[in-house]
């Protein structure tokens, strides 16, 4: 029994020795300088390559998918940033345009008020129109200045183009303005506007007492027959009557004719100011009114 065991152990050692010799031989053959692979090596390479392609392609697809997702996310974020930039640009441009228009408008008003103040020493207060009466027989409008700001009844209200009207009533923080287009020579107080012609103040005089709604013009009456008034003349307030300050532009003469009784003439005046869509006006304060307000 012992002999059999020894013989089997010797066989295992023999087989192990033979295997080790073959392994060393194969290693030496593989590491030798050869140009061609053996058919087992070729078979093994092809098998491994074929199997690898099935793992490599899906892995490449998955890697590409993640890369595409990352790229899409970057594009989405960039697009969001661009939309925000465009929105900011549009907002800033709109704000800039409003500021530019406001600046031009205020410059025009400043130039107007400076010219008028240098000529007549008036004080102007800018007021916003807050509402317009819907009553067809009472076309007044309300402004956001009142007695607390020094306003009084019958103060003249103008724009940079010309005379708009006068203050008809005053509250602490608001005032009602009646436009000159509401003149009818009867119910409106004052009932008329004393007027003259710019450049002919010493020789020309008339009274504007009504507005013709059909042709959109003011009627100037009581013009002397020898009055030098003619078409194209600029009509301004004369300052008589202690209501309207002198020198405020009313409009331009479009036509004139002999009056009803042939002793005087009448003329139609195209208003200088625009009465539609009023948003901002100027209240005229003469030095006396300013002193009273103080």
mmCIF file of C-alpha atoms in Angstrom:
data_model
loop_
_atom_site.group_PDB
_atom_site.id
_atom_site.type_symbol
_atom_site.label_atom_id
_atom_site.label_comp_id
_atom_site.label_asym_id
_atom_site.label_seq_id
_atom_site.Cartn_x
_atom_site.Cartn_y
_atom_site.Cartn_z
ATOM 1 C CA UNK A 1 0.000 0.000 0.000
ATOM 2 C CA UNK A 2 2.810 2.268 0.851
ATOM 3 C CA UNK A 3 4.516 1.409 -2.413
ATOM 4 C CA UNK A 4 1.408 2.313 -4.414
ATOM 5 C CA UNK A 5 1.150 5.654 -2.666
ATOM 6 C CA UNK A 6 4.767 6.459 -3.398
ATOM 7 C CA UNK A 7 4.339 5.547 -7.045
ATOM 8 C CA UNK A 8 1.296 7.849 -7.446
ATOM 9 C CA UNK A 9 3.135 10.693 -5.768
ATOM 10 C CA UNK A 10 6.050 10.186 -8.142
ATOM 11 C CA UNK A 11 3.668 10.355 -11.112
ATOM 12 C CA UNK A 12 2.217 13.685 -9.923
ATOM 13 C CA UNK A 13 5.682 15.095 -9.568
ATOM 14 C CA UNK A 14 6.548 13.828 -12.995
ATOM 15 C CA UNK A 15 3.465 15.369 -14.587
ATOM 16 C CA UNK A 16 4.082 18.681 -12.789
ATOM 17 C CA UNK A 17 7.652 18.666 -13.984
ATOM 18 C CA UNK A 18 6.594 17.964 -17.580
ATOM 19 C CA UNK A 19 3.993 20.780 -17.384
ATOM 20 C CA UNK A 20 6.570 23.194 -16.039
ATOM 21 C CA UNK A 21 8.945 22.309 -18.850
ATOM 22 C CA UNK A 22 6.206 22.829 -21.465
ATOM 23 C CA UNK A 23 5.206 26.165 -19.905
ATOM 24 C CA UNK A 24 8.805 27.380 -19.996
ATOM 25 C CA UNK A 25 9.094 26.235 -23.581
ATOM 26 C CA UNK A 26 5.907 28.024 -24.603
ATOM 27 C CA UNK A 27 6.981 31.207 -22.806
ATOM 28 C CA UNK A 28 10.311 31.095 -24.490
ATOM 29 C CA UNK A 29 8.660 30.519 -27.842
ATOM 30 C CA UNK A 30 6.253 33.420 -27.282
ATOM 31 C CA UNK A 31 8.988 35.803 -26.219
ATOM 32 C CA UNK A 32 11.255 34.919 -29.108
ATOM 33 C CA UNK A 33 11.642 37.376 -32.008
ATOM 34 C CA UNK A 34 8.891 36.241 -34.340
ATOM 35 C CA UNK A 35 7.056 37.982 -37.149
ATOM 36 C CA UNK A 36 4.074 35.664 -37.347
ATOM 37 C CA UNK A 37 1.730 34.532 -34.618
ATOM 38 C CA UNK A 38 0.926 30.917 -34.111
ATOM 39 C CA UNK A 39 -2.552 29.728 -34.923
ATOM 40 C CA UNK A 40 -3.523 29.426 -31.232
ATOM 41 C CA UNK A 41 -2.451 33.031 -30.688
ATOM 42 C CA UNK A 42 -4.347 34.140 -33.755
ATOM 43 C CA UNK A 43 -7.411 32.283 -32.635
ATOM 44 C CA UNK A 44 -7.175 33.756 -29.153
ATOM 45 C CA UNK A 45 -6.718 37.327 -30.510
ATOM 46 C CA UNK A 46 -9.665 37.043 -32.888
ATOM 47 C CA UNK A 47 -11.865 35.585 -30.178
ATOM 48 C CA UNK A 48 -10.968 38.320 -27.699
ATOM 49 C CA UNK A 49 -11.402 41.038 -30.354
ATOM 50 C CA UNK A 50 -14.806 39.739 -31.414
ATOM 51 C CA UNK A 51 -16.003 39.614 -27.823
ATOM 52 C CA UNK A 52 -14.541 43.077 -27.062
ATOM 53 C CA UNK A 53 -16.429 44.753 -29.906
ATOM 54 C CA UNK A 54 -19.754 43.769 -28.350
ATOM 55 C CA UNK A 55 -18.720 45.419 -25.116
ATOM 56 C CA UNK A 56 -16.945 48.406 -26.691
ATOM 57 C CA UNK A 57 -19.770 49.547 -29.007
ATOM 58 C CA UNK A 58 -22.475 49.756 -26.314
ATOM 59 C CA UNK A 59 -19.975 51.416 -24.007
ATOM 60 C CA UNK A 60 -19.205 53.930 -26.764
ATOM 61 C CA UNK A 61 -22.900 54.539 -27.351
ATOM 62 C CA UNK A 62 -23.503 55.086 -23.642
ATOM 63 C CA UNK A 63 -20.500 57.406 -23.357
ATOM 64 C CA UNK A 64 -21.695 59.340 -26.418
ATOM 65 C CA UNK A 65 -25.203 59.556 -24.982
ATOM 66 C CA UNK A 66 -23.902 61.048 -21.747
ATOM 67 C CA UNK A 67 -21.738 63.441 -23.762
ATOM 68 C CA UNK A 68 -24.747 64.514 -25.829
ATOM 69 C CA UNK A 69 -26.817 65.006 -22.682
ATOM 70 C CA UNK A 70 -24.051 67.141 -21.168
ATOM 71 C CA UNK A 71 -23.794 69.167 -24.392
ATOM 72 C CA UNK A 72 -27.566 69.649 -24.532
ATOM 73 C CA UNK A 73 -27.579 70.824 -20.923
ATOM 74 C CA UNK A 74 -24.818 73.324 -21.692
ATOM 75 C CA UNK A 75 -26.730 74.540 -24.759
ATOM 76 C CA UNK A 76 -29.915 74.883 -22.701
ATOM 77 C CA UNK A 77 -28.105 76.870 -20.009
ATOM 78 C CA UNK A 78 -26.436 79.070 -22.623
ATOM 79 C CA UNK A 79 -29.783 79.595 -24.354
ATOM 80 C CA UNK A 80 -31.345 80.602 -21.018
ATOM 81 C CA UNK A 81 -28.519 83.069 -20.427
ATOM 82 C CA UNK A 82 -28.966 84.496 -23.923
ATOM 83 C CA UNK A 83 -32.730 84.871 -23.398
ATOM 84 C CA UNK A 84 -32.076 86.689 -20.143
ATOM 85 C CA UNK A 85 -29.530 88.925 -21.860
ATOM 86 C CA UNK A 86 -31.939 89.708 -24.708
ATOM 87 C CA UNK A 87 -34.749 90.466 -22.257
ATOM 88 C CA UNK A 88 -32.438 92.721 -20.238
ATOM 89 C CA UNK A 89 -31.302 94.448 -23.412
ATOM 90 C CA UNK A 90 -34.889 95.034 -24.555
ATOM 91 C CA UNK A 91 -35.833 96.347 -21.109
ATOM 92 C CA UNK A 92 -32.790 98.610 -20.917
ATOM 93 C CA UNK A 93 -33.350 99.878 -24.453
ATOM 94 C CA UNK A 94 -36.990 100.660 -23.698
ATOM 95 C CA UNK A 95 -35.949 102.424 -20.499
ATOM 96 C CA UNK A 96 -33.281 104.349 -22.384
ATOM 97 C CA UNK A 97 -35.787 105.415 -25.049
ATOM 98 C CA UNK A 98 -38.221 106.625 -22.376
ATOM 99 C CA UNK A 99 -35.483 108.542 -20.596
ATOM 100 C CA UNK A 100 -34.307 110.037 -23.883
ATOM 101 C CA UNK A 101 -37.832 111.141 -24.802
ATOM 102 C CA UNK A 102 -38.413 112.504 -21.299
ATOM 103 C CA UNK A 103 -35.128 114.385 -21.481
ATOM 104 C CA UNK A 104 -36.004 115.910 -24.865
ATOM 105 C CA UNK A 105 -39.465 116.868 -23.624
ATOM 106 C CA UNK A 106 -38.122 118.483 -20.464
ATOM 107 C CA UNK A 107 -35.460 120.307 -22.444
ATOM 108 C CA UNK A 108 -38.150 121.696 -24.733
ATOM 109 C CA UNK A 109 -40.173 122.835 -21.724
ATOM 110 C CA UNK A 110 -37.069 124.275 -20.083
ATOM 111 C CA UNK A 111 -36.190 126.242 -23.214
ATOM 112 C CA UNK A 112 -39.794 127.456 -23.446
ATOM 113 C CA UNK A 113 -40.039 128.507 -19.824
ATOM 114 C CA UNK A 114 -36.635 130.197 -19.853
ATOM 115 C CA UNK A 115 -37.583 132.181 -22.953
ATOM 116 C CA UNK A 116 -40.920 133.198 -21.439
ATOM 117 C CA UNK A 117 -39.398 134.032 -18.056
ATOM 118 C CA UNK A 118 -36.754 136.182 -19.687
ATOM 119 C CA UNK A 119 -39.472 138.000 -21.625
ATOM 120 C CA UNK A 120 -42.181 138.367 -18.971
ATOM 121 C CA UNK A 121 -40.679 137.186 -15.682
ATOM 122 C CA UNK A 122 -43.250 134.411 -15.197
ATOM 123 C CA UNK A 123 -42.968 131.348 -12.991
ATOM 124 C CA UNK A 124 -44.129 128.004 -14.373
ATOM 125 C CA UNK A 125 -45.180 124.881 -12.498
ATOM 126 C CA UNK A 126 -45.396 121.573 -14.316
ATOM 127 C CA UNK A 127 -48.634 119.676 -13.602
ATOM 128 C CA UNK A 128 -49.861 116.262 -14.695
ATOM 129 C CA UNK A 129 -53.358 115.809 -16.130
ATOM 130 C CA UNK A 130 -55.008 113.182 -13.947
ATOM 131 C CA UNK A 131 -58.513 113.071 -15.429
ATOM 132 C CA UNK A 132 -60.747 114.547 -18.123
ATOM 133 C CA UNK A 133 -64.456 115.194 -17.694
ATOM 134 C CA UNK A 134 -66.600 112.948 -19.921
ATOM 135 C CA UNK A 135 -69.399 115.545 -19.915
ATOM 136 C CA UNK A 136 -69.784 116.970 -23.435
ATOM 137 C CA UNK A 137 -71.048 120.246 -21.938
ATOM 138 C CA UNK A 138 -68.274 120.535 -19.370
ATOM 139 C CA UNK A 139 -64.951 119.707 -20.990
ATOM 140 C CA UNK A 140 -62.816 120.428 -17.949
ATOM 141 C CA UNK A 141 -59.808 118.415 -16.857
ATOM 142 C CA UNK A 142 -58.114 117.925 -13.501
ATOM 143 C CA UNK A 143 -54.426 118.454 -12.677
ATOM 144 C CA UNK A 144 -52.400 117.196 -9.713
ATOM 145 C CA UNK A 145 -51.556 120.615 -8.199
ATOM 146 C CA UNK A 146 -53.771 122.640 -5.890
ATOM 147 C CA UNK A 147 -53.919 125.437 -3.342
ATOM 148 C CA UNK A 148 -51.161 123.785 -1.288
ATOM 149 C CA UNK A 149 -48.881 124.441 -4.264
ATOM 150 C CA UNK A 150 -49.940 128.075 -4.627
ATOM 151 C CA UNK A 151 -52.614 127.670 -7.315
ATOM 152 C CA UNK A 152 -55.589 130.023 -7.495
ATOM 153 C CA UNK A 153 -58.654 130.410 -9.679
ATOM 154 C CA UNK A 154 -58.224 132.052 -13.099
ATOM 155 C CA UNK A 155 -54.511 131.245 -13.344
ATOM 156 C CA UNK A 156 -53.530 130.637 -16.956
ATOM 157 C CA UNK A 157 -52.657 127.106 -18.051
ATOM 158 C CA UNK A 158 -50.432 126.571 -21.080
ATOM 159 C CA UNK A 159 -48.291 124.084 -22.932
ATOM 160 C CA UNK A 160 -45.093 124.852 -24.785
ATOM 161 C CA UNK A 161 -47.232 125.487 -27.895
ATOM 162 C CA UNK A 162 -49.578 128.035 -26.383
ATOM 163 C CA UNK A 163 -52.559 128.869 -24.181
ATOM 164 C CA UNK A 164 -54.737 125.961 -23.020
ATOM 165 C CA UNK A 165 -57.173 127.517 -20.570
ATOM 166 C CA UNK A 166 -57.551 128.755 -17.026
ATOM 167 C CA UNK A 167 -58.081 127.243 -13.567
ATOM 168 C CA UNK A 168 -61.772 127.236 -12.706
ATOM 169 C CA UNK A 169 -61.687 125.730 -9.191
ATOM 170 C CA UNK A 170 -59.019 124.699 -6.692
ATOM 171 C CA UNK A 171 -58.749 122.031 -4.003
ATOM 172 C CA UNK A 172 -55.797 121.529 -1.659
ATOM 173 C CA UNK A 173 -54.052 119.015 -3.946
ATOM 174 C CA UNK A 174 -55.893 119.245 -7.289
ATOM 175 C CA UNK A 175 -57.407 121.877 -9.549
ATOM 176 C CA UNK A 176 -59.928 121.911 -12.402
ATOM 177 C CA UNK A 177 -58.971 123.575 -15.674
ATOM 178 C CA UNK A 178 -61.446 124.866 -18.249
ATOM 179 C CA UNK A 179 -59.982 124.992 -21.762
ATOM 180 C CA UNK A 180 -60.355 128.033 -24.031
ATOM 181 C CA UNK A 181 -62.322 125.835 -26.425
ATOM 182 C CA UNK A 182 -65.210 126.133 -23.928
ATOM 183 C CA UNK A 183 -65.472 129.923 -24.338
ATOM 184 C CA UNK A 184 -69.020 130.913 -25.294
ATOM 185 C CA UNK A 185 -69.118 134.583 -24.306
ATOM 186 C CA UNK A 186 -71.789 133.941 -21.687
ATOM 187 C CA UNK A 187 -71.416 131.252 -19.016
ATOM 188 C CA UNK A 188 -67.653 130.867 -18.775
ATOM 189 C CA UNK A 189 -65.853 133.165 -16.357
ATOM 190 C CA UNK A 190 -63.924 135.074 -17.583
ATOM 191 C CA UNK A 191 -66.167 135.455 -20.597
ATOM 192 C CA UNK A 192 -63.424 136.558 -23.012
ATOM 193 C CA UNK A 193 -59.671 136.839 -23.564
ATOM 194 C CA UNK A 194 -58.114 140.209 -24.364
ATOM 195 C CA UNK A 195 -55.756 139.671 -27.286
ATOM 196 C CA UNK A 196 -53.344 141.496 -29.562
ATOM 197 C CA UNK A 197 -50.981 140.672 -32.407
ATOM 198 C CA UNK A 198 -47.350 139.837 -31.716
ATOM 199 C CA UNK A 199 -45.156 142.654 -33.013
ATOM 200 C CA UNK A 200 -48.167 144.985 -33.369
ATOM 201 C CA UNK A 201 -49.089 145.299 -29.700
ATOM 202 C CA UNK A 202 -49.532 149.081 -29.855
ATOM 203 C CA UNK A 203 -51.839 149.037 -32.889
ATOM 204 C CA UNK A 204 -53.848 145.814 -32.704
ATOM 205 C CA UNK A 205 -56.499 144.704 -30.241
ATOM 206 C CA UNK A 206 -59.433 142.310 -30.109
ATOM 207 C CA UNK A 207 -61.429 140.009 -27.878
ATOM 208 C CA UNK A 208 -61.575 136.252 -28.157
ATOM 209 C CA UNK A 209 -64.974 135.294 -26.811
ATOM 210 C CA UNK A 210 -66.042 132.014 -28.393
ATOM 211 C CA UNK A 211 -64.920 128.809 -30.062
ATOM 212 C CA UNK A 212 -66.385 127.445 -33.285
ATOM 213 C CA UNK A 213 -66.548 123.687 -32.852
ATOM 214 C CA UNK A 214 -67.318 123.158 -36.543
ATOM 215 C CA UNK A 215 -64.033 124.532 -37.861
ATOM 216 C CA UNK A 216 -62.046 124.129 -34.625
ATOM 217 C CA UNK A 217 -61.128 127.816 -34.443
ATOM 218 C CA UNK A 218 -61.493 130.680 -31.986
ATOM 219 C CA UNK A 219 -63.496 133.750 -32.931
ATOM 220 C CA UNK A 220 -61.810 137.101 -32.321
ATOM 221 C CA UNK A 221 -64.178 140.092 -32.442
ATOM 222 C CA UNK A 222 -64.221 143.857 -31.836
ATOM 223 C CA UNK A 223 -61.234 144.408 -34.108
ATOM 224 C CA UNK A 224 -61.020 148.019 -35.244
ATOM 225 C CA UNK A 225 -61.451 148.682 -38.963
ATOM 226 C CA UNK A 226 -57.963 150.239 -39.187
ATOM 227 C CA UNK A 227 -56.385 147.417 -37.169
ATOM 228 C CA UNK A 228 -53.254 146.059 -38.974
ATOM 229 C CA UNK A 229 -54.217 142.449 -38.154
ATOM 230 C CA UNK A 230 -53.868 140.172 -41.179
ATOM 231 C CA UNK A 231 -53.729 136.492 -42.059
ATOM 232 C CA UNK A 232 -50.711 134.665 -40.668
ATOM 233 C CA UNK A 233 -50.306 136.983 -37.667
ATOM 234 C CA UNK A 234 -49.617 135.381 -34.289
ATOM 235 C CA UNK A 235 -52.232 136.365 -31.709
ATOM 236 C CA UNK A 236 -51.109 136.646 -28.072
ATOM 237 C CA UNK A 237 -52.710 137.680 -24.789
ATOM 238 C CA UNK A 238 -52.625 141.432 -24.226
ATOM 239 C CA UNK A 239 -52.544 141.303 -20.437
ATOM 240 C CA UNK A 240 -55.628 143.532 -20.139
ATOM 241 C CA UNK A 241 -58.409 142.360 -17.870
ATOM 242 C CA UNK A 242 -56.083 141.137 -15.082
ATOM 243 C CA UNK A 243 -56.772 137.502 -15.915
ATOM 244 C CA UNK A 244 -54.267 136.265 -18.474
ATOM 245 C CA UNK A 245 -50.647 137.451 -18.344
ATOM 246 C CA UNK A 246 -49.334 139.343 -21.341
ATOM 247 C CA UNK A 247 -47.499 137.604 -24.154
ATOM 248 C CA UNK A 248 -48.940 134.076 -24.095
ATOM 249 C CA UNK A 249 -49.412 132.685 -27.579
ATOM 250 C CA UNK A 250 -53.048 131.936 -28.459
ATOM 251 C CA UNK A 251 -52.914 131.031 -32.140
ATOM 252 C CA UNK A 252 -52.588 132.189 -35.740
ATOM 253 C CA UNK A 253 -54.994 134.285 -37.814
ATOM 254 C CA UNK A 254 -56.463 132.180 -40.632
ATOM 255 C CA UNK A 255 -59.015 134.676 -41.979
ATOM 256 C CA UNK A 256 -60.726 137.973 -41.136
ATOM 257 C CA UNK A 257 -63.836 139.782 -42.333
ATOM 258 C CA UNK A 258 -66.076 142.748 -41.685
ATOM 259 C CA UNK A 259 -68.191 142.438 -38.555
ATOM 260 C CA UNK A 260 -71.966 142.271 -38.303
ATOM 261 C CA UNK A 261 -72.530 146.012 -38.272
ATOM 262 C CA UNK A 262 -69.680 147.018 -40.555
ATOM 263 C CA UNK A 263 -67.897 149.056 -37.887
ATOM 264 C CA UNK A 264 -65.491 146.385 -36.683
ATOM 265 C CA UNK A 265 -63.948 143.195 -38.021
ATOM 266 C CA UNK A 266 -63.828 139.611 -36.846
ATOM 267 C CA UNK A 267 -61.116 137.013 -37.341
ATOM 268 C CA UNK A 268 -60.760 133.261 -36.982
ATOM 269 C CA UNK A 269 -57.788 132.057 -34.940
ATOM 270 C CA UNK A 270 -56.254 128.586 -35.250
ATOM 271 C CA UNK A 271 -55.259 127.594 -31.680
ATOM 272 C CA UNK A 272 -51.536 127.050 -31.238
ATOM 273 C CA UNK A 273 -51.925 124.391 -28.552
ATOM 274 C CA UNK A 274 -53.203 120.880 -29.112
ATOM 275 C CA UNK A 275 -56.078 119.922 -26.830
ATOM 276 C CA UNK A 276 -56.220 116.211 -27.597
ATOM 277 C CA UNK A 277 -54.400 113.729 -25.367
ATOM 278 C CA UNK A 278 -53.106 116.278 -22.881
ATOM 279 C CA UNK A 279 -50.854 114.628 -20.313
ATOM 280 C CA UNK A 280 -48.828 117.508 -18.937
ATOM 281 C CA UNK A 281 -49.404 121.272 -18.698
ATOM 282 C CA UNK A 282 -47.775 124.360 -17.219
ATOM 283 C CA UNK A 283 -49.502 126.663 -14.731
ATOM 284 C CA UNK A 284 -48.438 130.307 -15.092
ATOM 285 C CA UNK A 285 -47.727 132.259 -11.915
ATOM 286 C CA UNK A 286 -47.167 135.982 -12.399
ATOM 287 C CA UNK A 287 -45.000 137.742 -9.769
ATOM 288 C CA UNK A 288 -48.040 139.156 -7.954
ATOM 289 C CA UNK A 289 -49.701 135.744 -7.750
ATOM 290 C CA UNK A 290 -46.463 134.193 -6.526
ATOM 291 C CA UNK A 291 -46.216 136.878 -3.832
ATOM 292 C CA UNK A 292 -49.776 136.282 -2.738
ATOM 293 C CA UNK A 293 -49.161 132.552 -2.554
ATOM 294 C CA UNK A 294 -46.281 133.132 -0.193
#
